[in-house]
Coordinates of C-alpha atoms in Angstrom, one line a residue:
M1 CA 10.7 -3.9 0.8
P2 CA 9.7 -6.3 -2.0
K3 CA 6.3 -6.3 -3.7
I4 CA 4.1 -9.0 -2.1
I5 CA 2.4 -10.9 -4.9
D6 CA -1.1 -11.4 -3.4
G7 CA -2.6 -14.6 -4.8
K8 CA -5.8 -14.1 -2.7
T9 CA -6.6 -10.8 -4.3
I10 CA -5.7 -11.9 -7.8
S11 CA -7.6 -15.2 -7.5
A12 CA -10.7 -13.2 -6.2
Q13 CA -10.5 -11.0 -9.3
I14 CA -10.4 -14.0 -11.6
K15 CA -13.3 -15.6 -9.9
E16 CA -15.3 -12.4 -10.2
E17 CA -14.6 -12.3 -13.9
L18 CA -15.6 -15.9 -14.3
K19 CA -18.8 -15.4 -12.2
E20 CA -19.9 -12.7 -14.7
K21 CA -19.1 -15.0 -17.7
V22 CA -21.0 -17.9 -16.2
A23 CA -24.0 -15.7 -15.5
A24 CA -24.0 -14.5 -19.1
M25 CA -23.7 -18.1 -20.3
K26 CA -26.6 -19.2 -18.2
K27 CA -28.7 -16.4 -19.6
G28 CA -27.9 -17.9 -23.0
G29 CA -29.0 -21.3 -21.9
T30 CA -25.5 -22.8 -21.3
S31 CA -24.5 -24.2 -17.9
V32 CA -21.1 -25.5 -16.7
C33 CA -20.8 -28.6 -14.6
L34 CA -17.7 -30.1 -12.9
A35 CA -17.6 -33.7 -11.6
V36 CA -15.2 -34.2 -8.7
I37 CA -14.2 -37.7 -7.6
Q38 CA -12.4 -38.5 -4.3
V39 CA -11.3 -42.0 -3.4
G40 CA -10.7 -42.5 0.3
N41 CA -10.8 -39.8 3.0
D42 CA -7.3 -38.3 3.1
P43 CA -7.8 -35.2 5.2
A44 CA -5.7 -32.9 2.9
S45 CA -7.6 -34.1 -0.1
S46 CA -10.9 -33.5 1.7
V47 CA -10.0 -29.9 2.3
Y48 CA -9.0 -29.4 -1.3
V49 CA -12.2 -31.0 -2.6
N50 CA -14.3 -28.9 -0.3
N51 CA -12.5 -25.7 -1.5
K52 CA -13.2 -26.7 -5.1
K53 CA -16.9 -27.2 -4.4
K54 CA -17.1 -23.8 -2.6
A55 CA -15.4 -22.1 -5.6
C56 CA -17.8 -23.8 -8.0
A57 CA -20.8 -22.6 -6.0
Y58 CA -19.3 -19.0 -5.9
V59 CA -18.6 -18.8 -9.6
G60 CA -22.0 -20.4 -10.5
I61 CA -20.6 -23.7 -11.8
D62 CA -22.7 -26.8 -11.0
S63 CA -20.7 -29.6 -9.3
L64 CA -21.2 -33.3 -8.9
S65 CA -19.4 -35.0 -6.0
Y66 CA -18.4 -38.7 -5.9
E67 CA -16.9 -39.8 -2.6
L68 CA -15.7 -43.4 -3.0
P69 CA -14.3 -45.7 -0.3
E70 CA -10.6 -46.3 0.1
N71 CA -10.9 -49.9 -1.1
T72 CA -12.7 -48.9 -4.4
A73 CA -11.4 -51.2 -7.2
Q74 CA -9.6 -49.5 -10.1
E75 CA -12.1 -51.0 -12.6
E76 CA -15.0 -49.4 -10.6
L77 CA -13.3 -46.0 -10.7
L78 CA -12.6 -46.3 -14.5
Q79 CA -16.2 -47.3 -15.1
L80 CA -17.4 -44.1 -13.3
I81 CA -15.1 -42.0 -15.3
G82 CA -16.3 -43.6 -18.5
E83 CA -19.9 -42.8 -17.6
L84 CA -19.0 -39.2 -16.9
N85 CA -17.1 -39.0 -20.2
D86 CA -20.3 -39.9 -21.9
R87 CA -22.5 -37.5 -20.1
K88 CA -23.3 -34.4 -22.1
D89 CA -24.2 -32.4 -19.0
V90 CA -20.7 -32.8 -17.5
N91 CA -18.0 -30.4 -18.9
G92 CA -15.1 -31.2 -16.6
I93 CA -13.9 -34.3 -14.7
L94 CA -11.4 -34.0 -11.8
V95 CA -10.0 -37.0 -9.9
Q96 CA -8.4 -35.8 -6.6
L97 CA -4.8 -37.0 -6.3
P98 CA -3.1 -38.8 -4.6
L99 CA -5.1 -42.0 -5.1
P100 CA -4.8 -45.1 -2.9
G101 CA -1.7 -47.3 -3.7
H102 CA -3.7 -50.0 -5.4
I103 CA -4.9 -47.7 -8.1
D104 CA -2.7 -46.7 -11.1
E105 CA -2.8 -42.9 -11.3
D106 CA -1.5 -42.8 -14.8
A107 CA -4.3 -45.2 -16.1
V108 CA -6.9 -43.0 -14.3
I109 CA -5.6 -39.8 -15.8
R110 CA -5.5 -41.3 -19.3
S111 CA -9.1 -42.6 -19.0
I112 CA -10.5 -39.0 -18.7
D113 CA -11.7 -37.6 -22.0
P114 CA -9.1 -34.9 -22.9
K115 CA -12.1 -32.6 -23.7
K116 CA -13.0 -32.8 -20.0
D117 CA -9.5 -32.9 -18.5
V118 CA -9.8 -29.6 -16.5
D119 CA -6.7 -30.5 -14.4
G120 CA -4.6 -30.5 -17.6
F121 CA -2.8 -33.7 -16.7
H122 CA -3.8 -35.9 -19.7
P123 CA -0.9 -36.7 -22.1
Q124 CA -2.9 -35.1 -24.9
S125 CA -3.3 -31.8 -22.9
V126 CA 0.4 -31.8 -22.2
G127 CA 1.2 -32.5 -25.8
A128 CA -1.0 -29.7 -27.0
L129 CA 0.8 -27.3 -24.6
C130 CA 4.2 -28.6 -26.0
I131 CA 3.3 -27.7 -29.6
G132 CA 1.2 -24.6 -28.9
Q133 CA -2.2 -26.0 -29.7
K134 CA -5.4 -25.3 -27.7
G135 CA -6.0 -27.5 -24.7
F136 CA -6.2 -27.4 -20.9
V137 CA -3.2 -26.2 -19.0
S138 CA -2.2 -27.6 -15.6
C139 CA -3.8 -25.2 -13.0
T140 CA -0.8 -24.2 -10.8
P141 CA 1.6 -23.2 -13.7
A142 CA -1.3 -21.4 -15.4
G143 CA -2.0 -19.6 -12.1
I144 CA 1.6 -18.5 -11.8
I145 CA 1.5 -16.9 -15.3
Q146 CA -1.6 -14.9 -14.2
L147 CA 0.2 -13.9 -10.9
L148 CA 3.1 -12.5 -13.0
K149 CA 1.0 -10.8 -15.7
R150 CA -1.5 -9.2 -13.3
S151 CA 1.3 -8.0 -11.1
G152 CA 2.8 -6.2 -14.1
I153 CA 5.9 -8.4 -14.2
E154 CA 7.4 -8.7 -17.7
I155 CA 8.3 -12.3 -18.7
A156 CA 9.6 -11.7 -22.3
G157 CA 13.4 -11.8 -22.6
K158 CA 13.8 -12.5 -18.9
E159 CA 16.0 -15.3 -17.4
C160 CA 13.5 -17.7 -15.9
V161 CA 14.8 -20.6 -13.6
I162 CA 12.5 -23.3 -12.3
I163 CA 13.6 -25.6 -9.5
G164 CA 11.7 -28.9 -9.9
R165 CA 10.7 -30.9 -13.0
S166 CA 7.4 -32.5 -12.0
N167 CA 4.8 -33.2 -14.6
I168 CA 2.3 -31.1 -12.7
V169 CA 4.4 -28.0 -12.1
G170 CA 8.0 -27.9 -13.3
K171 CA 7.6 -29.1 -16.9
P172 CA 4.4 -27.2 -17.8
M173 CA 5.8 -24.1 -16.1
A174 CA 8.8 -24.3 -18.4
L175 CA 6.6 -24.5 -21.5
L176 CA 4.3 -21.6 -20.4
L177 CA 7.3 -19.4 -19.6
L178 CA 8.7 -20.3 -23.1
K179 CA 5.4 -19.4 -24.6
E180 CA 5.7 -16.0 -23.0
N181 CA 9.1 -15.6 -24.5
G182 CA 11.1 -16.2 -21.3
T183 CA 14.6 -17.8 -21.5
V184 CA 14.0 -20.9 -19.4
T185 CA 16.3 -23.2 -17.4
V186 CA 14.9 -26.2 -15.4
C187 CA 16.9 -27.4 -12.4
H188 CA 16.4 -30.6 -10.4
S189 CA 18.0 -32.9 -7.8
K190 CA 20.9 -33.8 -10.2
T191 CA 21.7 -30.2 -11.2
K192 CA 25.3 -29.2 -10.4
D193 CA 26.1 -25.7 -9.1
L194 CA 22.5 -25.0 -8.3
K195 CA 23.1 -21.7 -6.6
E196 CA 25.2 -20.5 -9.6
I197 CA 22.2 -21.1 -11.9
T198 CA 19.5 -19.8 -9.7
R199 CA 21.4 -16.6 -9.1
R200 CA 21.1 -15.8 -12.8
A201 CA 17.3 -15.8 -12.6
D202 CA 15.2 -12.7 -13.1
I203 CA 12.2 -14.9 -12.3
L204 CA 12.8 -17.9 -9.9
V205 CA 10.0 -20.5 -9.6
V206 CA 10.6 -22.9 -6.7
A207 CA 8.8 -26.2 -6.7
I208 CA 11.3 -28.5 -5.0
G209 CA 9.2 -29.9 -2.1
K210 CA 11.7 -29.1 0.7
P211 CA 10.7 -26.6 3.4
K212 CA 12.6 -23.4 3.5
M213 CA 15.4 -24.8 1.3
I214 CA 15.9 -21.6 -0.8
T215 CA 17.8 -18.9 1.1
R216 CA 19.1 -15.6 -0.1
E217 CA 22.3 -17.3 -1.4
Y218 CA 20.2 -18.8 -4.2
V219 CA 18.6 -15.5 -5.2
K220 CA 19.9 -12.6 -7.4
A221 CA 19.2 -9.1 -6.0
G222 CA 16.0 -7.8 -7.5
A223 CA 14.7 -11.1 -8.7
V224 CA 11.0 -12.1 -8.6
V225 CA 10.5 -15.3 -6.5
I226 CA 7.5 -17.6 -6.9
D227 CA 7.2 -20.2 -4.1
V228 CA 5.0 -23.2 -5.0
G229 CA 5.8 -25.3 -1.9
I230 CA 3.5 -25.8 1.0
H231 CA 4.5 -27.5 4.2
R232 CA 4.0 -27.3 8.0
N233 CA 7.0 -26.3 10.1
E234 CA 7.9 -27.5 13.6
N235 CA 5.4 -25.1 15.1
N236 CA 2.6 -26.4 12.7
K237 CA 2.7 -23.1 10.7
L238 CA 2.5 -23.1 6.9
C239 CA 5.7 -22.4 5.1
G240 CA 7.0 -22.8 1.6
D241 CA 10.1 -24.1 -0.2
V242 CA 11.6 -20.6 0.2
D243 CA 12.8 -19.2 3.5
Y244 CA 10.6 -16.1 3.1
D245 CA 12.2 -14.0 5.9
D246 CA 15.7 -14.5 4.6
V247 CA 14.8 -14.0 0.9
A248 CA 12.2 -11.2 0.9
P249 CA 14.7 -8.4 1.7
V250 CA 16.8 -9.2 -1.5
C251 CA 14.1 -9.7 -4.1
S252 CA 11.9 -7.2 -6.0
A253 CA 8.7 -9.3 -5.6
I254 CA 7.7 -12.5 -3.8
T255 CA 4.7 -14.8 -3.2
P256 CA 3.9 -15.5 0.4
V257 CA 2.9 -18.9 1.8
P258 CA 0.0 -19.2 2.4
G259 CA -1.8 -16.7 0.2
G260 CA 0.4 -16.8 -2.9
V261 CA 0.3 -19.6 -5.5
G262 CA -2.3 -21.7 -3.6
P263 CA -5.4 -19.7 -4.2
M264 CA -4.5 -19.4 -7.9
T265 CA -4.7 -23.1 -8.5
I266 CA -8.4 -23.3 -7.7
A267 CA -9.1 -20.0 -9.6
M268 CA -7.5 -21.6 -12.7
L269 CA -9.4 -24.8 -12.3
M270 CA -12.6 -22.7 -12.4
N271 CA -11.2 -20.9 -15.5
N272 CA -10.6 -24.3 -17.2
C273 CA -14.1 -25.4 -16.4
V274 CA -15.5 -22.3 -18.1
E275 CA -13.0 -22.7 -21.0
S276 CA -14.3 -26.2 -21.5
I277 CA -17.4 -24.7 -23.2
T278 CA -15.4 -22.8 -25.8
L279 CA -12.7 -25.4 -26.2
N280 CA -15.3 -28.0 -27.1
S281 CA -17.7 -25.9 -29.2

């Protein structure tokens, strides 16, 4: 049986550590505040925003919530971000994605002060990661590194294969694994002989966005498999990009869906909020 990499337990550990840090900071007269902006009332976004607020409350981070109507003009949103950029009592700004179609997501991401970009999506944050400078790191890839490290999985010298090249997961994941001295290959929809490449992986990170696409034919015996996907199957049950029941028997460690990568994303968002104090001091 493979080791089940328990994201719920590891994220709880991280939140406990952050709770202690925040309490100590408050004693020293420093508080942390996250501003969360949601445009429209997409049900999935509302769930994510609510979970972020709960995590803030647990860790001891103050949170400001801005729930704007679906038809909010881009200029109005940019104006609000500008005001939050200028507020000294706000350490992090998060705009919940996706945004309604009439708003340019790239323009919104670029408008956030990089010193408050706790999502790690700003081009300046991504550039800093590229050249090994200090900056915010996208929360899901940062969470995956913590999952591996806290599960005692060595990255240095390992063949690491990522399926997916998104700006939010695939690309920063590759940079973080390189930083940990992994040997990294990034695969995508145009990759030829995908199974041949993925079967070389000691660590396989799957962020392809297709339910249960990865079966045991893609996985080397004894590999570590990290499933970033989250979908609902025909029975309305959550599943990932990996066919868990098929793959689990052949790998050495695997993340479940739910309860694997998902909880880590919010834990690392809280970590970025706390880091905003030291990054900007």
